[in-house]
mmCIF file of N, CA and C in Angstrom:
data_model
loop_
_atom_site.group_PDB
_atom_site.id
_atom_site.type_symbol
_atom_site.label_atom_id
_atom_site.label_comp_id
_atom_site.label_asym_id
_atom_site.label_seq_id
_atom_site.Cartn_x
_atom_site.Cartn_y
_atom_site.Cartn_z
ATOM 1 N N UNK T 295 0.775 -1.197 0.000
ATOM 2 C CA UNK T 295 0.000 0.000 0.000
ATOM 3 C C UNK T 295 0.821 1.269 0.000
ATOM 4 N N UNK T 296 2.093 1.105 0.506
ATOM 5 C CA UNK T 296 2.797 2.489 -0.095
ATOM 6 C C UNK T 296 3.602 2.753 -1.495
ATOM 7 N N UNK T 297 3.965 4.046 -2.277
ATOM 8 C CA UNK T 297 4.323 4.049 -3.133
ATOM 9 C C UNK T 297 5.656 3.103 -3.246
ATOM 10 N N UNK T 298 6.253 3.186 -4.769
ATOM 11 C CA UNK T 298 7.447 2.348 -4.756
ATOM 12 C C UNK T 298 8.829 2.830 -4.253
ATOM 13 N N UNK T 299 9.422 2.073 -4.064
ATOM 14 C CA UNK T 299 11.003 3.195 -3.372
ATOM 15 C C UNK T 299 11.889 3.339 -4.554
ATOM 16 N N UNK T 300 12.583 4.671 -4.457
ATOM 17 C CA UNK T 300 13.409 4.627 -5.850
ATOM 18 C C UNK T 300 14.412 5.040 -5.496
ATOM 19 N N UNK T 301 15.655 4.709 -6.426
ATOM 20 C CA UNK T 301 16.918 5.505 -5.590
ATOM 21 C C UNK T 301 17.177 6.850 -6.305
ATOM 22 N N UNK T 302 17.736 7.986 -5.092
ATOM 23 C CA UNK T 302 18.281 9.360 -6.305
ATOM 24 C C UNK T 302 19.618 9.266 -6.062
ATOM 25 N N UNK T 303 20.367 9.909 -6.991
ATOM 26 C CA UNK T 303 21.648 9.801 -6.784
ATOM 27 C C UNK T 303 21.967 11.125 -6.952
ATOM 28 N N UNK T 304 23.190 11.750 -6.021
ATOM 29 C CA UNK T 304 23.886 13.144 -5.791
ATOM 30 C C UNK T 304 22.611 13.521 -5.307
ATOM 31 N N UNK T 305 21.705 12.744 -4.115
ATOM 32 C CA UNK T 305 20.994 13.442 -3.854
ATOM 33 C C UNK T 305 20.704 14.275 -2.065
ATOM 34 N N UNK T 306 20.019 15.322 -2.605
ATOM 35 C CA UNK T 306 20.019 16.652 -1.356
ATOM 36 C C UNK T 306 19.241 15.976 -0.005
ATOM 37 N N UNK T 307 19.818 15.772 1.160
ATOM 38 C CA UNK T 307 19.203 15.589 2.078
ATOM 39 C C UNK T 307 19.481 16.268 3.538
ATOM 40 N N UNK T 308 18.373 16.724 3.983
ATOM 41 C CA UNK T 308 18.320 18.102 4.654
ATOM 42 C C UNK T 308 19.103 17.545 5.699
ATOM 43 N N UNK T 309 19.816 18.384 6.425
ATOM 44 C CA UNK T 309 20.287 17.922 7.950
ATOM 45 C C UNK T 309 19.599 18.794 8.845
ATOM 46 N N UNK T 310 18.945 17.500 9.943
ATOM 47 C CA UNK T 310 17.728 17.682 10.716
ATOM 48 C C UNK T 310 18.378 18.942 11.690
ATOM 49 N N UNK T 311 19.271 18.888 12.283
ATOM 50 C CA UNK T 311 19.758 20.335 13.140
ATOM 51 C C UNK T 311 19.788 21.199 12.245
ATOM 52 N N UNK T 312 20.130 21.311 11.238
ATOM 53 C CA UNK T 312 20.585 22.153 10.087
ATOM 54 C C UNK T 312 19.519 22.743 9.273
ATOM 55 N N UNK T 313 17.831 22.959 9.578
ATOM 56 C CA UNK T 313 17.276 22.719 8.819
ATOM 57 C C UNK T 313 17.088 23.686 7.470
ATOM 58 N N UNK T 314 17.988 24.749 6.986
ATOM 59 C CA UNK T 314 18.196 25.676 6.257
ATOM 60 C C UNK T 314 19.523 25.175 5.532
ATOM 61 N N UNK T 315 19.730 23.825 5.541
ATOM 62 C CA UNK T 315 21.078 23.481 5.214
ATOM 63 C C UNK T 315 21.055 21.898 4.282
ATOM 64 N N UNK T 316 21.481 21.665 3.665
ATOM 65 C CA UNK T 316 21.667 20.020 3.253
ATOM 66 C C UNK T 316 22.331 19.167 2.175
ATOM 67 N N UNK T 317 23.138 18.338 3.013
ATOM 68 C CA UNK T 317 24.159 17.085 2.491
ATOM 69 C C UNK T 317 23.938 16.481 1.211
ATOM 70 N N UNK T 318 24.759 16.127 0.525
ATOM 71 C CA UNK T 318 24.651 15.711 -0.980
ATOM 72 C C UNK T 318 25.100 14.489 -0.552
ATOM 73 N N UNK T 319 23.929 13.244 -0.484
ATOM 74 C CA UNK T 319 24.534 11.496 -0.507
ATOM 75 C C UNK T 319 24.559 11.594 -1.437
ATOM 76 N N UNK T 320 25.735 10.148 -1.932
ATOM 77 C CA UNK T 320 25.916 9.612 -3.471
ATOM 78 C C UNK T 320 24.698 8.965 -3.568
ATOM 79 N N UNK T 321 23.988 8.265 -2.842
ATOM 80 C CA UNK T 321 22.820 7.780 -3.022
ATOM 81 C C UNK T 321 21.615 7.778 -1.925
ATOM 82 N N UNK T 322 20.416 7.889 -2.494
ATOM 83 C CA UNK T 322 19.795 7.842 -1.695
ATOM 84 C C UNK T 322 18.179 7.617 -1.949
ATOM 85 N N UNK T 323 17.900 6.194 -1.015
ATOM 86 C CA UNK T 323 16.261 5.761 -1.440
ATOM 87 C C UNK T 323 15.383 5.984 -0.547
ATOM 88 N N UNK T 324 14.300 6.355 -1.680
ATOM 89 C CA UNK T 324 13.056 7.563 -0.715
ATOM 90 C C UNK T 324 11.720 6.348 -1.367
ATOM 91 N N UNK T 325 11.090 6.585 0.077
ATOM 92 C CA UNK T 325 9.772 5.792 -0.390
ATOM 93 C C UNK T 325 8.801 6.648 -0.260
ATOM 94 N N UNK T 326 8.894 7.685 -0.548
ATOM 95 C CA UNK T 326 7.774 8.711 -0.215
ATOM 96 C C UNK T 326 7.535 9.323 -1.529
ATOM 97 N N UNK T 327 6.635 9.904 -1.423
ATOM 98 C CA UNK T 327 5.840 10.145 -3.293
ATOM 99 C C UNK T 327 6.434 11.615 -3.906
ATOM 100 N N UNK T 328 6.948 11.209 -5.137
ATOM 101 C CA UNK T 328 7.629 12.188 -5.822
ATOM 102 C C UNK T 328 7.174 13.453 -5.992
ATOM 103 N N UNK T 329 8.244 14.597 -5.367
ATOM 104 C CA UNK T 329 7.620 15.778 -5.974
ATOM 105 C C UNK T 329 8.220 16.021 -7.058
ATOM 106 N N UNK T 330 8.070 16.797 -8.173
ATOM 107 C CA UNK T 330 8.496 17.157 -9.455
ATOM 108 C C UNK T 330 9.386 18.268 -9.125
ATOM 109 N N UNK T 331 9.208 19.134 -8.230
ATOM 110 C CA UNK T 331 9.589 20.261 -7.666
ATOM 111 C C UNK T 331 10.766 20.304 -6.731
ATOM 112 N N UNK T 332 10.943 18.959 -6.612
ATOM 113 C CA UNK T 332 12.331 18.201 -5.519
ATOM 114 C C UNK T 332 12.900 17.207 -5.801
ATOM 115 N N UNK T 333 13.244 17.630 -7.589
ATOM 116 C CA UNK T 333 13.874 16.245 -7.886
ATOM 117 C C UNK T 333 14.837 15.784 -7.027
ATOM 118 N N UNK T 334 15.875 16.261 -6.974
ATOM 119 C CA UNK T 334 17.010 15.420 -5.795
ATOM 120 C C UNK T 334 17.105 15.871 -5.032
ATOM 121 N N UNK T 335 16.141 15.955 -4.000
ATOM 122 C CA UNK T 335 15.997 16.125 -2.835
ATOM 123 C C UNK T 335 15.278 14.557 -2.079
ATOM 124 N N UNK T 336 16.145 14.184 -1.508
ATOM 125 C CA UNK T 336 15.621 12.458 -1.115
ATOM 126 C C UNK T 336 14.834 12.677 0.438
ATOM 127 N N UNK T 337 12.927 13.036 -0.205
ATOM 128 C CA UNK T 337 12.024 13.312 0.885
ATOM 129 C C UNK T 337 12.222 11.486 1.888
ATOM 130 N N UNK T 338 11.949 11.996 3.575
ATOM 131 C CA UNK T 338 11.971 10.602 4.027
ATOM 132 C C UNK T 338 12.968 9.654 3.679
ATOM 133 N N UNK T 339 14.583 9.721 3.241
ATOM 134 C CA UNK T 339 15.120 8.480 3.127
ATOM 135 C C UNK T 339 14.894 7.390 3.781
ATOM 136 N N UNK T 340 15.081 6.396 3.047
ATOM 137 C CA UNK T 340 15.138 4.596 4.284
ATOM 138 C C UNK T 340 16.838 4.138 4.281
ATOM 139 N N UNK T 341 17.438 4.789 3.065
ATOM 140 C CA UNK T 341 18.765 3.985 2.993
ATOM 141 C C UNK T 341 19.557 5.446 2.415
ATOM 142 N N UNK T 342 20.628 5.615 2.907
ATOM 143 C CA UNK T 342 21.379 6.630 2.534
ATOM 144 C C UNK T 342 22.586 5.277 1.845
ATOM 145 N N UNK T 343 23.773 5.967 1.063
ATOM 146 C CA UNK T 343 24.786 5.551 0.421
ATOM 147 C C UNK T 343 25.620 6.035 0.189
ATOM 148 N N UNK T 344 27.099 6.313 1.152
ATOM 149 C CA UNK T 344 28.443 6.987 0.928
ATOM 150 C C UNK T 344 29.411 6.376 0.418
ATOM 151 N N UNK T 345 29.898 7.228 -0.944
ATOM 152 C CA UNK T 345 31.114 6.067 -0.998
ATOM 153 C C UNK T 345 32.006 6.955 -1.063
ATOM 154 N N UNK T 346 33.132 7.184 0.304
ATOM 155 C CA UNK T 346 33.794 8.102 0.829
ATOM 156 C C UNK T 346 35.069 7.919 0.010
ATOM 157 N N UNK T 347 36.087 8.870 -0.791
ATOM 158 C CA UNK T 347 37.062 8.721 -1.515
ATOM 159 C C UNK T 347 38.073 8.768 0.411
ATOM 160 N N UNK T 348 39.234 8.771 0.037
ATOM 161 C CA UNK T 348 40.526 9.450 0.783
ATOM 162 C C UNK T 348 40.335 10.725 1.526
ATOM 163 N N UNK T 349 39.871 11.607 0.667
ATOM 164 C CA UNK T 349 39.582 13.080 0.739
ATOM 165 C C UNK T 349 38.156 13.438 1.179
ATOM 166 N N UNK T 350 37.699 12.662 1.227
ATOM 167 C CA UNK T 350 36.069 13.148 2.048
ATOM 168 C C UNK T 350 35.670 12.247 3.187
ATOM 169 N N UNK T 351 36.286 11.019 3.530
ATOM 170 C CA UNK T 351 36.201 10.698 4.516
ATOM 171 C C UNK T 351 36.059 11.113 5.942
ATOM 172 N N UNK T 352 36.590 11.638 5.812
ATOM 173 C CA UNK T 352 36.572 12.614 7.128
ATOM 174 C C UNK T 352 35.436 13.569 7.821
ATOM 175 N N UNK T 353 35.056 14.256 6.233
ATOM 176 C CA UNK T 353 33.300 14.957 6.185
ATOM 177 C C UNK T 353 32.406 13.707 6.547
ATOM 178 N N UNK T 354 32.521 12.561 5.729
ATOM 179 C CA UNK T 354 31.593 11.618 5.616
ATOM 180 C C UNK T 354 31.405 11.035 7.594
ATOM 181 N N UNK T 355 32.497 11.044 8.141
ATOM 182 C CA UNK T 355 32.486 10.324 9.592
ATOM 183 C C UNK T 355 31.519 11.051 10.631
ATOM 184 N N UNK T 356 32.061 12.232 10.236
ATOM 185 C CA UNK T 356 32.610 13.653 11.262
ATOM 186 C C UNK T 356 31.095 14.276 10.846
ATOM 187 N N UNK T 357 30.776 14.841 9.882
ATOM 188 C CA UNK T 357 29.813 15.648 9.410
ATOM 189 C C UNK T 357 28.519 14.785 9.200
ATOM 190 N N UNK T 358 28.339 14.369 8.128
ATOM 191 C CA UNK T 358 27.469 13.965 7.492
ATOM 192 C C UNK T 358 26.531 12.483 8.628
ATOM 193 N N UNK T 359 27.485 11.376 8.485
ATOM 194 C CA UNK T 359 27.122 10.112 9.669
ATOM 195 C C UNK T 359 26.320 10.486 10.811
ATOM 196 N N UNK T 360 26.845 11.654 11.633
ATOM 197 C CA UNK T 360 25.935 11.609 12.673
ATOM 198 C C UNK T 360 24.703 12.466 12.559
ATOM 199 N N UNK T 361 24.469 13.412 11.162
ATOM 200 C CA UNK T 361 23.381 13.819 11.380
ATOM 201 C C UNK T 361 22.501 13.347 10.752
ATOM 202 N N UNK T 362 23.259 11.853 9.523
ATOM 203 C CA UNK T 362 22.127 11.260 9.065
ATOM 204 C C UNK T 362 21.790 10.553 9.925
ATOM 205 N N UNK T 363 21.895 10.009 11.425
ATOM 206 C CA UNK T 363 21.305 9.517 12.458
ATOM 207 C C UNK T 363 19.804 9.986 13.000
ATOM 208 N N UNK T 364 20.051 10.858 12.691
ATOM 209 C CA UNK T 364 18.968 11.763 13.381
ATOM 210 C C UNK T 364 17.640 11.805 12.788
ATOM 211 N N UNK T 365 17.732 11.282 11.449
ATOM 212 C CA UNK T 365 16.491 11.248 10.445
ATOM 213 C C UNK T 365 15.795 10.664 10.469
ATOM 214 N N UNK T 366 14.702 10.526 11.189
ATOM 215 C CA UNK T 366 13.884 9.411 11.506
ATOM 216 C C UNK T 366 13.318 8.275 10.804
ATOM 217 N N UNK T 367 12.758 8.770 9.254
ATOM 218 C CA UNK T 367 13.128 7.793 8.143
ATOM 219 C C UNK T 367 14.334 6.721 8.103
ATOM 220 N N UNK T 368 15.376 7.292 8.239
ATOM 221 C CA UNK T 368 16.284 6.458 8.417
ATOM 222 C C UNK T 368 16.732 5.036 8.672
ATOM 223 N N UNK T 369 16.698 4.134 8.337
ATOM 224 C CA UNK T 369 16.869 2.983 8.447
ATOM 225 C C UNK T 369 18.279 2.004 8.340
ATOM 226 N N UNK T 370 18.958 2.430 7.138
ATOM 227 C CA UNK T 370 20.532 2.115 7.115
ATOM 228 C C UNK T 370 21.343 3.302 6.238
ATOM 229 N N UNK T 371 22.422 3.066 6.931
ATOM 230 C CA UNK T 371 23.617 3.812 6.371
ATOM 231 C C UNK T 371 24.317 3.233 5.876
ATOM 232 N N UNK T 372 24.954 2.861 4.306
ATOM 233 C CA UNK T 372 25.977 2.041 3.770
ATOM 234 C C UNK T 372 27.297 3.133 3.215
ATOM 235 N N UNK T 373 28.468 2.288 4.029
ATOM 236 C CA UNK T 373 29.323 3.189 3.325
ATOM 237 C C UNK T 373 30.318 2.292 2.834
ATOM 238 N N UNK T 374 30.439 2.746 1.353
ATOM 239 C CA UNK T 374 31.143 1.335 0.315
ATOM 240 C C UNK T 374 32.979 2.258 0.074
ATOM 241 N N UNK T 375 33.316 1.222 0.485
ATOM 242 C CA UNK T 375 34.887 2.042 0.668
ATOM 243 C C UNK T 375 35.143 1.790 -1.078
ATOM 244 N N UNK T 376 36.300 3.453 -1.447
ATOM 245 C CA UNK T 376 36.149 2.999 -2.356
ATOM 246 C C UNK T 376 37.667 2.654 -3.180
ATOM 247 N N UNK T 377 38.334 2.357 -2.155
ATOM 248 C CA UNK T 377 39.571 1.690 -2.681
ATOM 249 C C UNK T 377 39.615 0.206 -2.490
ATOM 250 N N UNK T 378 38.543 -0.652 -1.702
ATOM 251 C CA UNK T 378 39.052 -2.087 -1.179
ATOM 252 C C UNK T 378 37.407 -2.462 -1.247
ATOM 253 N N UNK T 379 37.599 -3.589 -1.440
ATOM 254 C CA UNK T 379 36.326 -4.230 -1.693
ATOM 255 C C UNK T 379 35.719 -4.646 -0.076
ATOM 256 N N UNK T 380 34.797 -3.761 0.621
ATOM 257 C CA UNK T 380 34.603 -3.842 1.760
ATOM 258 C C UNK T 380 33.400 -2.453 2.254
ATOM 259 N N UNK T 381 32.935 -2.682 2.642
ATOM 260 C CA UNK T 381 31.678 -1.702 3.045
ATOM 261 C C UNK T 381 31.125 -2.366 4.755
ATOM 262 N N UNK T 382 30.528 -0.859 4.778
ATOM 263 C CA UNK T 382 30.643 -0.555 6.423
ATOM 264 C C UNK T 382 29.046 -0.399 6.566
ATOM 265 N N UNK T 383 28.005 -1.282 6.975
ATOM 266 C CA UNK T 383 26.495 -1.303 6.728
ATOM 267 C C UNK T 383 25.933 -0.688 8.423
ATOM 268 N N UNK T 384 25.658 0.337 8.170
ATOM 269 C CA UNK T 384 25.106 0.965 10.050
ATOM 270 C C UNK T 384 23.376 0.800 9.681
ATOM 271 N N UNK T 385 23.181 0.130 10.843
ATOM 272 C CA UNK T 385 21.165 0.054 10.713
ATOM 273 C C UNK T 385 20.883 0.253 11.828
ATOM 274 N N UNK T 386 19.350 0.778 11.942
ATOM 275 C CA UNK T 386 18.874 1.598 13.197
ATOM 276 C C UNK T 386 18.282 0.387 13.655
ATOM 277 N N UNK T 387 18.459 0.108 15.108
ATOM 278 C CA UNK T 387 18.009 -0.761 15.907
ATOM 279 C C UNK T 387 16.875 -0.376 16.929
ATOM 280 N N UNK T 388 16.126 0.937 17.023
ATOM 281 C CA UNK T 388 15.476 1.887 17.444
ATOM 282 C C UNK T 388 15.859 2.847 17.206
ATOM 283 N N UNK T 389 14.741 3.988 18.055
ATOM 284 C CA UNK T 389 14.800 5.292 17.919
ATOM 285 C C UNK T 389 16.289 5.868 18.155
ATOM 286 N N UNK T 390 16.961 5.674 18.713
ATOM 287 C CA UNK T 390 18.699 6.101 18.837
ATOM 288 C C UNK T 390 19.613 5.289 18.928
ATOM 289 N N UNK T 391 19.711 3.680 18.653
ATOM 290 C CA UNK T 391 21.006 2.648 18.933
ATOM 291 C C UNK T 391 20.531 2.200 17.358
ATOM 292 N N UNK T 392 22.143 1.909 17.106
ATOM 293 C CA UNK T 392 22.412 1.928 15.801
ATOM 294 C C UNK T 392 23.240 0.567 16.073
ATOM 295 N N UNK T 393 23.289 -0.611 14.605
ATOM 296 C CA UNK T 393 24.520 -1.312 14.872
ATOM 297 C C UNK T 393 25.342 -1.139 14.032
ATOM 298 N N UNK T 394 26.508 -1.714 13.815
ATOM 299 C CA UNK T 394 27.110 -1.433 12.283
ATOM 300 C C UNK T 394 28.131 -3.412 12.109
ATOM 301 N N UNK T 395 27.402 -3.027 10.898
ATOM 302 C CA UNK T 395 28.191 -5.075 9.992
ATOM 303 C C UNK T 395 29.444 -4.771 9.039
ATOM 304 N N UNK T 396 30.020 -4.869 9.173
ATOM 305 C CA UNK T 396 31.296 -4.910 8.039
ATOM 306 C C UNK T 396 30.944 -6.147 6.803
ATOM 307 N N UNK T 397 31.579 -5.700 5.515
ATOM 308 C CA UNK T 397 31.154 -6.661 4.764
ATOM 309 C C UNK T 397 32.911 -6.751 3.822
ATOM 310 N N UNK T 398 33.436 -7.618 3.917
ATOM 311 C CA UNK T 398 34.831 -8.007 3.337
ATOM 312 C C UNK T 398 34.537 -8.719 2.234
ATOM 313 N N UNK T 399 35.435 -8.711 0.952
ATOM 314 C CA UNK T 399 35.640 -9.326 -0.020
ATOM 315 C C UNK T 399 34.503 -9.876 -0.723
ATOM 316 N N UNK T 400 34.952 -10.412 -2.027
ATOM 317 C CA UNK T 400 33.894 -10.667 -2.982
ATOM 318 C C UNK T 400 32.611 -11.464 -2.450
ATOM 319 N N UNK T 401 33.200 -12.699 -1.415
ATOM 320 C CA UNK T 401 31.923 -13.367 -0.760
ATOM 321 C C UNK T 401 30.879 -13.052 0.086
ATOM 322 N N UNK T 402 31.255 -11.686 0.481
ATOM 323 C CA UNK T 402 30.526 -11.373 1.284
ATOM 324 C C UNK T 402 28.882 -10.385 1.067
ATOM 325 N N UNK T 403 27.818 -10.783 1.496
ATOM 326 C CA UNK T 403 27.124 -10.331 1.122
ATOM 327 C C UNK T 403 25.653 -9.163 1.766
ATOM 328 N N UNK T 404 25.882 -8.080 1.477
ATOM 329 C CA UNK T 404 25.239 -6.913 2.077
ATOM 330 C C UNK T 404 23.749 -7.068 2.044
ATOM 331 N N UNK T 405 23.078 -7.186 3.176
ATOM 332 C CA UNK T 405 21.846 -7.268 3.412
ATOM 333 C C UNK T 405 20.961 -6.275 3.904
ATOM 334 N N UNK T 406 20.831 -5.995 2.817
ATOM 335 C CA UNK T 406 19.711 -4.219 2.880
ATOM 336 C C UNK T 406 18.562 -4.336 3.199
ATOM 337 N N UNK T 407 18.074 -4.339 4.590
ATOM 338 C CA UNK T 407 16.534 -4.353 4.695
ATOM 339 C C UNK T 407 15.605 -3.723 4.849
ATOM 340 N N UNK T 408 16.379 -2.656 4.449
ATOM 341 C CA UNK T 408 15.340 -1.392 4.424
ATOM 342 C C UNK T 408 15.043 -1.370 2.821
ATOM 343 N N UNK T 409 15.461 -2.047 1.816
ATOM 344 C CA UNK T 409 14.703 -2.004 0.815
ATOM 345 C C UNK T 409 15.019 -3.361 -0.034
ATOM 346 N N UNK T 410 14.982 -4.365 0.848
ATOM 347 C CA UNK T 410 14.653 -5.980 1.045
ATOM 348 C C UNK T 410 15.374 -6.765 -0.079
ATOM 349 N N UNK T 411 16.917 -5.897 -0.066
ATOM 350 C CA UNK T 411 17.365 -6.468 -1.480
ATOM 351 C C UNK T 411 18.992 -7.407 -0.292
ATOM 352 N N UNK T 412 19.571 -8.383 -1.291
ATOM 353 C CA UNK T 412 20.782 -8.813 -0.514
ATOM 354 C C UNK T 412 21.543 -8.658 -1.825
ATOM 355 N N UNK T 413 22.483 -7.867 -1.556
ATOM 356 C CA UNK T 413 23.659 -7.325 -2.984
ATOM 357 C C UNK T 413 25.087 -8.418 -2.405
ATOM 358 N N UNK T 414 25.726 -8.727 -3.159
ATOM 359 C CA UNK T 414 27.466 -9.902 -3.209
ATOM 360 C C UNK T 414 27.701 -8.425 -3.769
ATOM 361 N N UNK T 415 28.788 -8.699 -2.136
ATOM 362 C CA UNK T 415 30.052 -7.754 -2.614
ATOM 363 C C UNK T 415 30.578 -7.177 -3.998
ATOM 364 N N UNK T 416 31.271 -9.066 -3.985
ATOM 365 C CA UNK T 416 31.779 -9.110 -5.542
ATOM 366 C C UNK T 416 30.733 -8.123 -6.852
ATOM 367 N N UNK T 417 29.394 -8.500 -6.726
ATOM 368 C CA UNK T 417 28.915 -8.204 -7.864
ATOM 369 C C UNK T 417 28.634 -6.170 -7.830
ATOM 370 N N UNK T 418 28.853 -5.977 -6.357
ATOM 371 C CA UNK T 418 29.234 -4.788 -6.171
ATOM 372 C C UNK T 418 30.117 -3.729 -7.021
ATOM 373 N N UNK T 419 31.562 -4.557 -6.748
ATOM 374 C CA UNK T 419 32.816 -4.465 -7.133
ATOM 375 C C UNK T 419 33.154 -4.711 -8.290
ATOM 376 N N UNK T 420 32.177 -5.596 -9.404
ATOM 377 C CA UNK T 420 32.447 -6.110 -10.415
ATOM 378 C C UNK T 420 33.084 -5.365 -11.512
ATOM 379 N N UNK T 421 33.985 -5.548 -12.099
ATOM 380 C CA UNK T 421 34.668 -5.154 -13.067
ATOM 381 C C UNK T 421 35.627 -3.427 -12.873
ATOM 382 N N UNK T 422 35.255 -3.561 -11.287
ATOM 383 C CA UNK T 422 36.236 -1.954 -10.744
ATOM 384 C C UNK T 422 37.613 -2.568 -10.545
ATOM 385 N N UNK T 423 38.752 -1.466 -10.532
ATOM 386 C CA UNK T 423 40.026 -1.849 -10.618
ATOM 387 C C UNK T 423 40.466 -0.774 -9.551
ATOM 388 N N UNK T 424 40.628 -1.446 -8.035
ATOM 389 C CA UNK T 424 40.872 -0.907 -7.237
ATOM 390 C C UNK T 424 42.617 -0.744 -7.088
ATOM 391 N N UNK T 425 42.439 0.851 -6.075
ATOM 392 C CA UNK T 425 44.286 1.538 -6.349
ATOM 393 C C UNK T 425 44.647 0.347 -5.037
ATOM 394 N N UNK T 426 43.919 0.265 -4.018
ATOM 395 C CA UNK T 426 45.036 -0.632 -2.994
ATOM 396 C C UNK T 426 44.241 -1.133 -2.138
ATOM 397 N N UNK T 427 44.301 -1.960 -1.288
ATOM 398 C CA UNK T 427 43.382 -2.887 -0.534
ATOM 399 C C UNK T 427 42.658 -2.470 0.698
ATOM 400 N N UNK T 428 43.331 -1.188 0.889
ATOM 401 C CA UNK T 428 42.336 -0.461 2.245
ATOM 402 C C UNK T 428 42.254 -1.413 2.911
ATOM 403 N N UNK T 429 41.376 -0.946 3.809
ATOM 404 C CA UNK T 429 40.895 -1.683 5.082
ATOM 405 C C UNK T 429 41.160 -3.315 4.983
ATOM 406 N N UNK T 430 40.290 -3.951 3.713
ATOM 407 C CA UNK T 430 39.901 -4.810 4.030
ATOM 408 C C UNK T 430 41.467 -5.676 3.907
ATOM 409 N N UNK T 431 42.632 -5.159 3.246
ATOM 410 C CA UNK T 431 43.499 -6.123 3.554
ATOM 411 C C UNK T 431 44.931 -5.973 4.797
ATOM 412 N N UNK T 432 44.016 -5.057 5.150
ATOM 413 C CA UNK T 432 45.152 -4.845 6.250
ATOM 414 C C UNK T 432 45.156 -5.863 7.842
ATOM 415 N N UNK T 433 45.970 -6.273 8.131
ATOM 416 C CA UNK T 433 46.207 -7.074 9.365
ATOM 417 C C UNK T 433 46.348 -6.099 10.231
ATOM 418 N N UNK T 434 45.878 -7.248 11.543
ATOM 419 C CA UNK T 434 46.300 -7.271 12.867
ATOM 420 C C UNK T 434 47.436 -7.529 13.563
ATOM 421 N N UNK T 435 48.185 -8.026 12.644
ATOM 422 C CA UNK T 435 49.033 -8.844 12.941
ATOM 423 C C UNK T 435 48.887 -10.648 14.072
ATOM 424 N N UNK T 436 50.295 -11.198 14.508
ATOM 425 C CA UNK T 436 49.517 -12.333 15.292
ATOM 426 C C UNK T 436 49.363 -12.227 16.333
#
């Protein structure tokens, strides 16, 4: 019974303290009914989507992460690293506790349930030619 969810991309989403102000996700899916008048403006998100270079990481942690918390729509935060095949999945567990899943290498597979899809890494990653292994290949050592 509700409309369909669609994704926008480079799209405007207000920050709730901020409300004269708002963040550009790389992606972002809205299940709420299109205005013509707001094309990329992502009314109500369920799933935001960062894919933080080197150089914006920092906005993306610091800035952006905690005030997409606050959005009550809100449902998950995916942030797809974009040097190493590995993404960082945060979902709201209530009104303010959040968890967050790591997802490593091609086998691994991201389970979006805020818009009931399960994406493989790999097919994520498919045919990208990453500069260096980031996160996901770095040790702990023994």
């Amino acid at each position: 019974g509700r409309p369909p969810c669609r994704p926008i991309t480079e799209a405007g989403v207000t920050a709730p303290r901020r409300s004269h102000t708002f963040f550009v996700a790389d992606i972002a899916v809205t299940c709420a009914p299109h205005r013509r008048d707001a094309d990329h403006m992502a009314s109500d998100p369920v799933l935001l989507v960062e894919i933080p270079s080197e150089g914006t990481e920092r906005e993306v942690r610091r800035a952006k992460l905690p005030e997409y918390r606050l959005i009550p729509s809100l449902r998950e935060i995916l942030l797809v690293d974009s040097r190493a095949r590995f993404a960082e999945l945060h979902r709201r567990l209530d009104g303010e506790r959040w968890t967050v899943d790591l997802a490593r290498g091609d086998d691994a597979v991201l389970r979006l349930e805020s818009i009931g899809a399960d994406i493989p890494l790999g097919a994520l990653y498919a045919g990208l030619e990453l500069e260096d292994e980031g996160p996901a290949a770095q040790s702990t050592g023994s």
